[in-house]
């Protein structure tokens, strides 16, 4: 774990002599502070001067104390704070030529020619206009004798990089904007709380969420809580929707449900452009059905609170990427915006994104709603398709009849989001015309015949439930293979969907091997990765890992807060993950850790000593708290107790230590919005793949399914930008079976970010940094780009 300088990195990306200003503009969004922190620390790290611009563009126009140089310590303790600590304001002055002239003067006085703007499309458009006018503004300042010719030549070009901070996720070109995931957390917390009271009183709740022009929050929260109906501006309901909605609500109640949830985006409209408000929906339900109905308007609650783990990581990655982009710009480089595509950072021309965002609104104004949905991007389109598939049950007469039986089971340790995946698989399977069977207690239950048919209503309300409602065991099928084959035969199971972690991968491999002896396993087999450890080969992300990360980050925030007002203190936190350091590393990045000890990156006593010295130096600068994360199996000798005792002894007189083992709390709790939707979407995709494979492998002459090719036993995982079905036998070479991890892990590239942001001099691999792409060309045609919900 030695900290080494990378000379090439500093030679190519030195920021010496450069000045960068960072501002937040427009509405606030959780995660903005994490982005500001990353810009400041990365900027200082490469040798640039970094300035805060307080109160957005207003501060830039007013100048004075609104533009202050930032220090490393000035962004300490910002990571977990909501809103924006440097302030944000709508600025009429900046919209005028005189205002921009004042802003240019204030920047030139401080030698600032690099701007990092965190805001919405309006803020970024304003920044681009400022950049285009820059040389003219400088000429005017020379004319007015406010600056000299030398200064005008020295600061002749203004460079702009944007990051989108908006809870609405209404900016084209990025899968997620900073703040969206946190806003979804707030919504889902409210929905989960409301559902308990609604069930008690048999009530209907109408929830109004933000989204004046974009229905992303409404759509994704509807998907995450299994809402009965959702109304969004991009896809207004067909005429006569009132009757259809009431029929749906009535049918849900008649099947035994005690509640109804309707989610309305604040900008929802009908096909004629007339607003559909939450009060209109409430009155409709009361008048037509007589249901006890309540309205909850979430309002600015959605903007508040601490940022989620996802938003902290997203903002930190984007902030570092923004600094790299500014260092690489030339006088001819167009302004760019740092975006997220799948699991990758990309740079996109700012104005291309703004124009496409404006095209969405234009399409909606002209009532080209299908076009508006398409322009929102594949992630939005897929969310809408999946919601329609799961929420609206077709009458029996309209369902296809496939005569296929599909079984679903959970394998391994429980992970939050498993139940959402089961619900999605069951409902999509029924929609495809299959008979769906649920297996209790994994393959152990399978061998004992714990198999029963499940209907549409049986999985109602499962989305928000933590753990595994089906029950799950770590038992592998090999020792019960004959009994399992017998149950496959008895129930005539034509396909299997397994949802689980590393054990599920091993189960799938064992079933493939058993095909040569038991034809019962010559059927389509599919696995969905679900484990908090995120240690499954073939996928960048697993169901459950995001919920565990949020549990870790939330606990670290509380632990760090416990030290406020006390003497200097360092916390040693042990995370789960087996031999996989994902939770410790990515949790460390999100929680602002000083170090994370993991098995994949060996460390020795010299590294521990170096970390202690590093913390001692930091404490002397006034920082009060330190945070060290250790993965449970990172080293058999350097245990959590050992590290705690070492730090306690070596830090004596400077800081004291506390230790915490987080344990199984990382596995518990309600699934995060990300895990609910990731589970829901990949399960829906898996069932559609199973349907296709069943059709391809059905032997008409024999009246049975027979599939024994490699591509009929697959793992569905997310690779960079795409959801990919990978034959499980091909994943053997990518797997370290002894330590139960993939041989290559993408998140290891994030570890230098954590070290840089903790003030270590380290190498940073810029080969994977974002490259400038174009909005339309960068959208993959056949893939399901989806890093986030």
Short mmCIF file of N, CA and C in Angstrom, two decimals, residues 229 238-247 270 284 288:
data_model
loop_
_atom_site.label_atom_id
_atom_site.label_comp_id
_atom_site.label_asym_id
_atom_site.label_seq_id
_atom_site.Cartn_x
_atom_site.Cartn_y
_atom_site.Cartn_z
N UNK A 229 -50.33 3.80 -9.62
CA UNK A 229 -50.49 4.69 -10.78
C UNK A 229 -49.45 5.80 -10.68
N UNK A 238 -53.70 8.56 -21.63
CA UNK A 238 -54.68 8.65 -22.72
C UNK A 238 -56.00 9.20 -22.18
N UNK A 239 -56.81 9.77 -23.06
CA UNK A 239 -58.14 10.24 -22.66
C UNK A 239 -58.91 9.07 -22.04
N UNK A 240 -59.65 9.36 -21.00
CA UNK A 240 -60.39 8.32 -20.30
C UNK A 240 -59.56 7.66 -19.21
N UNK A 241 -58.40 8.26 -18.90
CA UNK A 241 -57.51 7.70 -17.90
C UNK A 241 -58.17 7.62 -16.52
N UNK A 242 -59.08 8.56 -16.28
CA UNK A 242 -59.72 8.61 -14.97
C UNK A 242 -60.42 7.29 -14.65
N UNK A 243 -61.15 6.79 -15.64
CA UNK A 243 -61.90 5.53 -15.44
C UNK A 243 -60.94 4.35 -15.28
N UNK A 244 -59.89 4.33 -16.12
CA UNK A 244 -58.91 3.23 -16.05
C UNK A 244 -58.20 3.21 -14.70
N UNK A 245 -57.82 4.39 -14.21
CA UNK A 245 -57.13 4.46 -12.92
C UNK A 245 -58.03 3.95 -11.80
N UNK A 246 -59.30 4.38 -11.82
CA UNK A 246 -60.22 3.95 -10.76
C UNK A 246 -60.48 2.44 -10.82
N UNK A 247 -60.54 1.90 -12.03
CA UNK A 247 -60.71 0.44 -12.18
C UNK A 247 -59.51 -0.29 -11.59
N UNK A 270 -52.40 16.32 -18.86
CA UNK A 270 -53.10 15.36 -19.70
C UNK A 270 -52.70 15.59 -21.16
N UNK A 284 -61.04 12.93 -7.54
CA UNK A 284 -61.49 11.90 -8.48
C UNK A 284 -61.71 10.56 -7.76
N UNK A 288 -65.47 8.96 -7.24
CA UNK A 288 -65.82 7.77 -8.03
C UNK A 288 -65.79 6.47 -7.22
#
